[in-house]
Short mmCIF file of C-alpha atoms in Angstrom, two decimals:
data_model
loop_
_atom_site.label_atom_id
_atom_site.label_comp_id
_atom_site.label_asym_id
_atom_site.label_seq_id
_atom_site.Cartn_x
_atom_site.Cartn_y
_atom_site.Cartn_z
CA UNK A 1 37.08 157.95 184.24
CA UNK A 2 35.64 156.51 187.41
CA UNK A 3 38.33 154.37 188.44
CA UNK A 4 35.62 151.71 190.07
CA UNK A 5 34.61 151.33 186.15
CA UNK A 6 38.18 150.25 185.00
CA UNK A 7 36.92 146.52 184.51
CA UNK A 8 34.59 147.79 181.82
CA UNK A 9 37.30 149.19 179.61
CA UNK A 10 39.57 146.05 179.93
CA UNK A 11 37.89 143.01 181.61
CA UNK A 12 39.36 141.29 184.55
CA UNK A 13 40.23 138.23 182.56
CA UNK A 14 42.09 140.43 179.99
CA UNK A 15 43.95 142.17 183.02
CA UNK A 16 44.92 138.89 184.46
CA UNK A 17 46.37 137.66 180.97
CA UNK A 18 48.28 140.97 180.68
CA UNK A 19 49.53 140.45 184.21
CA UNK A 20 50.76 137.02 183.61
CA UNK A 21 52.71 137.95 180.63
CA UNK A 22 54.46 140.79 182.45
CA UNK A 23 55.44 138.36 185.38
CA UNK A 24 56.73 135.75 183.03
CA UNK A 25 58.39 138.10 180.24
CA UNK A 26 59.32 141.52 182.46
CA UNK A 27 60.04 139.77 185.85
CA UNK A 28 57.43 141.82 187.86
CA UNK A 29 55.92 140.90 191.12
CA UNK A 30 52.31 140.47 190.89
CA UNK A 31 51.26 143.34 192.94
CA UNK A 32 53.40 145.76 190.88
CA UNK A 33 52.16 144.08 187.49
CA UNK A 34 48.34 144.53 188.67
CA UNK A 35 49.07 148.09 189.47
CA UNK A 36 51.00 148.77 186.24
CA UNK A 37 48.24 147.21 184.29
CA UNK A 38 45.67 149.43 186.05
CA UNK A 39 47.88 152.53 185.44
CA UNK A 40 48.27 151.51 181.75
CA UNK A 41 44.55 151.37 181.21
CA UNK A 42 43.97 154.55 182.92
CA UNK A 43 46.33 156.40 180.84
CA UNK A 44 45.19 155.00 177.68
CA UNK A 45 41.68 155.70 178.27
CA UNK A 46 42.39 159.18 179.36
CA UNK A 47 44.09 159.59 176.23
CA UNK A 48 41.55 158.38 173.96
CA UNK A 49 38.72 160.13 175.75
CA UNK A 50 40.49 163.39 175.07
CA UNK A 51 40.51 162.77 171.21
CA UNK A 52 36.97 161.11 171.43
CA UNK A 53 34.70 162.42 174.17
CA UNK A 54 31.83 160.07 173.37
CA UNK A 55 34.12 156.92 173.58
CA UNK A 56 32.50 154.13 175.29
CA UNK A 57 34.09 151.00 176.86
CA UNK A 58 35.58 148.60 176.19
CA UNK A 59 38.98 149.33 174.74
CA UNK A 60 39.48 147.58 171.44
CA UNK A 61 43.18 146.52 172.43
CA UNK A 62 45.71 147.69 175.02
CA UNK A 63 48.03 149.48 172.96
CA UNK A 64 50.91 152.00 174.20
CA UNK A 65 49.66 155.45 175.01
CA UNK A 66 51.51 158.36 173.16
CA UNK A 67 50.98 161.22 175.53
CA UNK A 68 51.50 161.69 179.29
CA UNK A 69 48.39 162.26 181.56
CA UNK A 70 47.73 163.72 184.93
CA UNK A 71 47.83 161.09 187.65
CA UNK A 72 47.98 162.34 191.36
CA UNK A 73 48.84 159.88 194.23
CA UNK A 74 45.08 160.15 194.99
CA UNK A 75 44.10 158.99 191.64
CA UNK A 76 46.93 156.36 191.68
CA UNK A 77 45.45 155.19 195.22
CA UNK A 78 41.88 154.91 193.84
CA UNK A 79 43.29 152.75 190.79
CA UNK A 80 45.63 150.40 192.83
CA UNK A 81 43.42 150.10 195.86
CA UNK A 82 39.66 150.52 195.11
CA UNK A 83 38.92 146.95 195.43
CA UNK A 84 41.24 146.37 198.73
CA UNK A 85 40.39 147.41 202.24
CA UNK A 86 43.95 149.37 202.61
CA UNK A 87 46.11 151.56 200.53
CA UNK A 88 47.13 155.13 201.11
CA UNK A 89 48.11 158.04 198.80
CA UNK A 90 51.53 157.61 200.10
CA UNK A 91 51.66 153.89 199.39
CA UNK A 92 50.38 154.68 195.79
CA UNK A 93 53.28 157.47 195.36
CA UNK A 94 55.78 154.73 196.50
CA UNK A 95 54.32 152.33 193.90
CA UNK A 96 54.65 155.08 191.20
CA UNK A 97 58.29 155.46 192.41
CA UNK A 98 58.83 151.61 192.18
CA UNK A 99 57.27 151.57 188.35
CA UNK A 100 59.27 154.46 187.52
CA UNK A 101 62.50 152.81 188.79
CA UNK A 102 61.85 149.72 186.74
CA UNK A 103 61.43 151.96 183.79
CA UNK A 104 57.86 151.17 183.12
CA UNK A 105 56.60 154.86 183.53
CA UNK A 106 58.19 158.18 183.43
CA UNK A 107 56.97 160.49 186.29
CA UNK A 108 57.26 164.05 186.33
CA UNK A 109 56.06 166.65 188.96
CA UNK A 110 55.81 170.19 187.81
CA UNK A 111 55.43 171.68 191.31
CA UNK A 112 51.64 171.34 191.36
CA UNK A 113 50.84 168.15 189.18
CA UNK A 114 52.13 164.70 188.92
CA UNK A 115 52.14 163.68 185.23
CA UNK A 116 53.06 159.90 184.24
CA UNK A 117 53.77 158.51 180.73
CA UNK A 118 53.80 154.74 180.01
CA UNK A 119 57.02 153.50 178.45
CA UNK A 120 57.59 151.29 175.65
CA UNK A 121 57.81 147.72 176.77
CA UNK A 122 60.77 145.27 176.26
CA UNK A 123 60.63 143.72 172.75
CA UNK A 124 58.71 140.74 172.41
CA UNK A 125 57.01 140.75 175.91
CA UNK A 126 53.55 140.14 174.25
CA UNK A 127 54.38 137.84 171.59
CA UNK A 128 51.48 135.45 170.96
CA UNK A 129 52.50 131.77 171.28
CA UNK A 130 49.02 130.45 170.88
CA UNK A 131 49.68 129.25 167.49
CA UNK A 132 52.30 126.80 168.60
CA UNK A 133 50.70 123.25 168.36
CA UNK A 134 50.06 121.63 171.57
CA UNK A 135 49.14 118.01 172.80
CA UNK A 136 47.77 116.42 175.89
CA UNK A 137 49.98 113.75 177.21
CA UNK A 138 50.68 111.65 180.42
CA UNK A 139 52.93 113.39 182.90
CA UNK A 140 56.46 112.20 182.93
CA UNK A 141 58.04 112.48 186.42
CA UNK A 142 61.67 112.15 184.82
CA UNK A 143 61.32 115.06 182.30
CA UNK A 144 58.26 117.20 183.53
CA UNK A 145 58.78 117.30 187.16
CA UNK A 146 60.96 120.45 187.13
CA UNK A 147 59.13 122.60 184.48
CA UNK A 148 55.80 121.97 185.77
CA UNK A 149 57.03 122.81 189.50
CA UNK A 150 58.25 126.09 187.99
CA UNK A 151 54.80 126.44 186.17
CA UNK A 152 52.93 125.78 189.36
CA UNK A 153 55.23 127.99 191.49
CA UNK A 154 54.24 131.20 189.62
CA UNK A 155 50.63 130.26 190.40
CA UNK A 156 51.27 130.33 193.97
CA UNK A 157 53.83 133.32 193.95
CA UNK A 158 51.16 135.94 194.36
CA UNK A 159 50.35 134.92 197.75
CA UNK A 160 53.27 132.58 198.79
CA UNK A 161 55.54 133.95 201.27
CA UNK A 162 58.48 131.46 200.63
CA UNK A 163 58.66 131.21 196.81
CA UNK A 164 62.27 130.60 196.71
CA UNK A 165 61.67 127.00 198.16
CA UNK A 166 58.21 126.37 196.41
CA UNK A 167 59.60 125.02 193.24
CA UNK A 168 61.91 122.41 194.58
CA UNK A 169 59.15 121.42 197.13
CA UNK A 170 56.69 121.11 194.41
CA UNK A 171 59.01 118.88 192.35
CA UNK A 172 59.40 116.37 195.14
CA UNK A 173 55.93 116.21 195.83
CA UNK A 174 55.22 115.77 192.14
CA UNK A 175 57.46 112.78 191.71
CA UNK A 176 56.36 111.20 194.85
CA UNK A 177 52.69 111.39 193.80
CA UNK A 178 53.51 110.05 190.26
CA UNK A 179 55.12 107.10 191.83
CA UNK A 180 52.06 106.35 193.94
CA UNK A 181 49.41 106.95 191.24
CA UNK A 182 50.21 108.70 187.88
CA UNK A 183 47.08 108.08 186.12
CA UNK A 184 45.56 111.39 187.34
CA UNK A 185 48.44 113.48 186.33
CA UNK A 186 48.45 115.03 182.93
CA UNK A 187 50.03 117.56 180.95
CA UNK A 188 49.57 119.91 177.98
CA UNK A 189 52.96 120.11 176.23
CA UNK A 190 54.30 121.88 172.94
CA UNK A 191 54.74 119.47 170.21
CA UNK A 192 58.05 120.78 168.96
CA UNK A 193 59.87 121.17 172.15
CA UNK A 194 57.61 118.74 174.28
CA UNK A 195 57.88 121.53 177.03
CA UNK A 196 54.71 121.34 179.27
CA UNK A 197 52.71 124.65 179.34
CA UNK A 198 49.58 123.21 181.13
CA UNK A 199 49.09 120.55 184.07
CA UNK A 200 46.51 119.10 186.02
CA UNK A 201 46.59 116.49 189.18
CA UNK A 202 43.39 114.67 190.12
CA UNK A 203 44.08 113.17 193.34
CA UNK A 204 42.11 110.22 194.64
CA UNK A 205 41.59 110.84 198.25
CA UNK A 206 41.51 108.36 201.25
CA UNK A 207 38.40 108.54 203.02
CA UNK A 208 39.96 109.49 206.51
CA UNK A 209 41.08 112.68 204.65
CA UNK A 210 37.70 113.90 203.43
CA UNK A 211 37.12 115.86 206.54
CA UNK A 212 39.46 118.44 205.25
CA UNK A 213 37.11 119.37 202.51
CA UNK A 214 34.80 120.77 205.00
CA UNK A 215 37.58 122.65 206.96
CA UNK A 216 39.57 125.76 206.38
CA UNK A 217 40.86 126.00 202.61
CA UNK A 218 44.05 126.84 203.80
CA UNK A 219 44.55 123.33 204.69
CA UNK A 220 44.71 122.46 201.05
CA UNK A 221 47.83 124.66 200.31
CA UNK A 222 50.27 122.04 201.29
CA UNK A 223 52.39 122.65 198.08
CA UNK A 224 52.92 126.47 198.94
CA UNK A 225 53.57 126.01 202.72
CA UNK A 226 56.31 124.68 204.78
CA UNK A 227 54.19 121.80 206.67
CA UNK A 228 55.76 118.44 206.35
CA UNK A 229 52.52 116.55 206.80
CA UNK A 230 50.32 116.40 203.83
CA UNK A 231 46.69 116.52 205.41
CA UNK A 232 45.26 114.88 202.21
CA UNK A 233 46.31 111.19 201.86
CA UNK A 234 46.25 109.29 198.62
CA UNK A 235 44.01 106.28 198.11
CA UNK A 236 45.02 103.02 196.93
CA UNK A 237 43.70 101.65 193.57
CA UNK A 238 40.96 99.27 194.29
CA UNK A 239 39.92 101.16 197.62
CA UNK A 240 36.12 100.92 197.58
CA UNK A 241 36.07 103.56 200.30
CA UNK A 242 37.40 106.19 198.03
CA UNK A 243 34.47 108.49 197.03
CA UNK A 244 36.61 111.84 196.45
CA UNK A 245 38.77 113.36 193.85
CA UNK A 246 40.79 116.35 194.73
CA UNK A 247 41.52 118.49 191.73
CA UNK A 248 44.75 119.38 193.56
CA UNK A 249 46.11 121.41 190.42
CA UNK A 250 44.60 122.52 187.23
CA UNK A 251 46.56 125.34 184.99
CA UNK A 252 47.34 126.55 181.73
CA UNK A 253 50.01 129.09 180.66
CA UNK A 254 47.92 132.19 179.89
CA UNK A 255 49.29 132.34 176.55
CA UNK A 256 47.24 129.19 175.50
CA UNK A 257 44.19 129.71 177.79
CA UNK A 258 41.83 130.62 175.02
CA UNK A 259 42.57 127.93 172.53
CA UNK A 260 43.25 124.96 174.97
CA UNK A 261 40.90 125.66 177.99
CA UNK A 262 38.10 123.43 176.71
CA UNK A 263 40.17 120.78 175.09
CA UNK A 264 42.23 120.41 178.41
CA UNK A 265 38.84 119.98 180.24
CA UNK A 266 37.63 117.33 177.83
CA UNK A 267 41.00 115.46 178.55
CA UNK A 268 40.01 115.91 182.14
CA UNK A 269 36.87 114.20 181.77
CA UNK A 270 38.44 111.25 180.10
CA UNK A 271 41.07 110.92 182.66
CA UNK A 272 38.30 110.75 185.36
CA UNK A 273 36.50 108.06 183.40
CA UNK A 274 39.81 105.98 183.64
CA UNK A 275 40.21 106.61 187.36
CA UNK A 276 36.76 105.18 187.82
CA UNK A 277 38.10 101.82 186.94
CA UNK A 278 40.53 101.98 189.71
CA UNK A 279 38.23 103.48 192.22
CA UNK A 280 34.73 102.37 191.36
CA UNK A 281 32.86 104.62 193.98
CA UNK A 282 34.07 107.90 192.99
CA UNK A 283 31.26 110.42 193.28
CA UNK A 284 32.84 113.82 194.67
CA UNK A 285 34.74 116.38 192.86
CA UNK A 286 36.58 119.04 194.98
CA UNK A 287 38.91 121.85 194.06
CA UNK A 288 40.38 124.72 195.83
CA UNK A 289 40.26 128.30 194.11
CA UNK A 290 43.40 130.27 194.80
CA UNK A 291 43.80 132.05 191.73
CA UNK A 292 41.02 134.68 190.28
CA UNK A 293 41.62 133.45 186.70
CA UNK A 294 40.14 130.14 187.61
CA UNK A 295 37.04 131.23 189.44
CA UNK A 296 35.18 132.02 186.19
CA UNK A 297 36.04 128.48 184.73
CA UNK A 298 34.55 127.03 188.06
CA UNK A 299 31.25 129.04 187.83
CA UNK A 300 31.08 128.05 184.00
CA UNK A 301 31.17 124.44 185.08
CA UNK A 302 28.52 124.81 187.94
CA UNK A 303 30.87 124.08 190.65
CA UNK A 304 29.38 125.45 193.98
CA UNK A 305 31.31 126.99 196.84
CA UNK A 306 31.54 125.16 199.94
CA UNK A 307 33.87 126.00 202.79
CA UNK A 308 35.35 129.60 202.76
CA UNK A 309 38.26 131.09 204.52
CA UNK A 310 37.76 134.16 206.63
CA UNK A 311 41.46 135.10 206.42
CA UNK A 312 41.72 135.06 202.50
CA UNK A 313 39.82 135.06 199.44
CA UNK A 314 40.35 131.22 198.75
CA UNK A 315 37.51 128.80 199.09
CA UNK A 316 36.43 125.07 198.33
CA UNK A 317 34.38 124.29 195.24
CA UNK A 318 32.22 121.01 194.82
CA UNK A 319 30.71 119.23 191.93
CA UNK A 320 29.08 115.86 191.83
CA UNK A 321 31.46 113.70 189.66
CA UNK A 322 28.55 112.20 187.52
CA UNK A 323 27.20 115.71 186.67
CA UNK A 324 30.66 117.08 185.81
CA UNK A 325 31.06 113.99 183.53
CA UNK A 326 27.70 114.59 181.77
CA UNK A 327 28.66 118.26 180.78
CA UNK A 328 28.86 118.45 177.00
CA UNK A 329 32.33 120.12 176.70
CA UNK A 330 32.43 119.77 172.88
CA UNK A 331 29.54 122.20 172.84
CA UNK A 332 31.54 124.61 174.91
CA UNK A 333 34.47 124.18 172.47
CA UNK A 334 32.16 125.02 169.38
CA UNK A 335 30.67 128.10 171.11
CA UNK A 336 34.39 129.31 171.98
CA UNK A 337 35.43 128.62 168.48
CA UNK A 338 32.54 130.57 167.08
CA UNK A 339 33.00 133.67 169.32
CA UNK A 340 36.84 134.17 168.98
#
């Protein structure tokens, strides 16, 4: 198997969903989870091709391989780093050792060849919760701030260098923003437990802060940095100079992504219409893409890339508010339902 064709066997979206489950249920770092998922796909494809040489992608399911397969450090480096600028055979060997120490793989070396075998995962790691009934609701700063902060922190952990302080920092900011203007803060919560599993924050931006949408995307990472001064100031209801909404956060637990992505977007449209009553001149919608899982959604909604960051993969995206509100999301929901 050509390792550069890995995405054809198990799509990037499916890989990210598996990675999210591993992070939440097994406790891996994102880098280790991504490496493990690629190794798992490789081992499964190698095993199935041995039995069915004519097999073509994609895989029907990411099941546990039953046999060990050859995987040299060179092959592992191709798997782990083929889409990155750096990554040596030695680094790949160290990653294999880490995965073996965690009990995720068994590694054997017979003097000439390295063999790896994917080990059974902990019970319940992939239990589907998508059948749990969810509802959209207002953000409750008293009850939701801490669970939402932890939910958001996971979204930043893949790049954040100070993840230990992120949840506390985020919790403080969420309560502060809710006190200033809570209309743009909504959650997707479980009906039975009331626990939030999704959250978005539509931030009406003071006109003096609009210049930041045209500068380095890293300026928008106030939640995951240690800077005390927020470069984006919130507008006050009734401000006729406020023209921009910053989608400061929009995320759903990957377990519920397929069923609730479109309904949560529909709720977003409804909230934006309510915000227009407080800010009559709103016309610009900006968002910052920091997580690969949400890039596809932005493209689906016809957001355009604007300012890029030369030091990272982050970038600003823009959509005229009127055109976003004109999108028939109900038709997207119907399409999604018929293609599951």
